[in-house]
Amino acid sequence: MRFIYNLILHLVQFLLPIVALFNKKMRFFVRGRKNVISSLSQKIQPNDTVVWFHVSSLGEYEQGLPVMEAFKKEYPFYKIVLSFFSPSGYEIRKNNTIADITVYLPLDTRKNVRQFLNAVHPSKIFFIKYEFWPNYLIEIRKRHIPTFLVSGIVRENQLFFKKYGGFYRNLLHTFTHFFVQNTVSEKLLNSIGFYNVTVNGDTRFDRVSQILEKDNTIEIISQFKNGKKTIVIGSSWPQDEALLVPYINQSEHIKFIIAPHNIKPEAILNLKNQILKKTLLYSESDGADTGDFDVLIVDCIGILTKIYSYADIAYVGGGFGNGIHNILEPATFGIPVVIGPNFKKFQEAKDLVALGGCMVITDQKSLQQTFTSLLSDDDILKEKGMISKSFVLKNKNATQAIMDYLH
């Protein structure tokens, strides 16, 4: 199995530069990995004590951040190396202030793995959520490096639990301890002989609860809201917007803030042209009387979390595509959350839907009914919001369980 895996991996490594000629994201993927080892060798000295955190992309970074912050506070003498697999995560967070060194993870070839581990020589390793790279895990086990899975989720359909999945099951022996989000993951790991498991929830609850301690004021947004009921639409995709735009066009006395997932100029212009209400782009709001507009389209990144603090209702996009975006960011502000139907892979969404703080829409009619119900009764709005807030508060402190174990 390992032979076949490595054969496929080398084929991928050969083809990636060719694909990169025609794909911008792949160009980042390939170019960003060219000088990783030399960069690490320059920044890490042989006598440095190093901890390595690996995340796939932006969502996993948000999960790992509370642990990195707590680790840095508790063990300030460690250098933190943070690696990303995806360009969409690395390019946004490459200038973070928590890690001493932030790099792309080199492809999982045996040569790359040896060079990476030699350069980093980590004393501890943390993989966030579900990154299982065979050659990395095999080499880490050979070197007896304590390794932890944080906010892990395993599912019955994964190869670990198949009759023919022995190769992948064996990789799990690398982990010193599994910190998982739910009892389902714990039971599945127990079923194949792994009992070094702690159910401590999702560290993102710690991350989003910290948001309340920050100043979330944005003067432009305050002026735009102007005391009126406001629906914030976060990380929307065209499938979401196809249902939301007709509702926006027929609504009265409601403000809308839309922060699309895709902020390329052509996509922003296309969205704006569909909206019949008086609409302003955030990039053009300086000096404008923003309170005079009905719709504000946020055509930049990095402020959505703060914008949620102004919402009376949050719609979180992605539920009509590959899966919803982060519902915990709006929930922490104590507001009802509305999503599309594709949320079954997201434990926090399943839990909040069951509690009633998150509502699922499937079509234009259910969207209309949900928003009307929430906006027409302040008591319902407040009740749903309190469910969301309580949900976040109840589930925080996952990070502390990890730190307690390390002590």
Coordinates of C-alpha atoms in Angstrom, one line a residue, residues 33 44 84 96 107 122 170 217 240 350 381 404:
R33 CA 7.0 25.1 -1.3
I44 CA 16.0 27.3 13.3
F84 CA -0.3 25.1 6.1
N96 CA 0.4 35.9 11.7
L107 CA 4.6 17.3 -0.1
P122 CA 10.3 19.3 16.8
N170 CA -1.4 1.6 11.7
T217 CA -16.4 48.6 16.6
D240 CA -26.9 31.4 -1.4
K350 CA -25.8 19.8 14.1
L381 CA -35.2 36.8 18.1
D404 CA -3.7 20.2 31.6

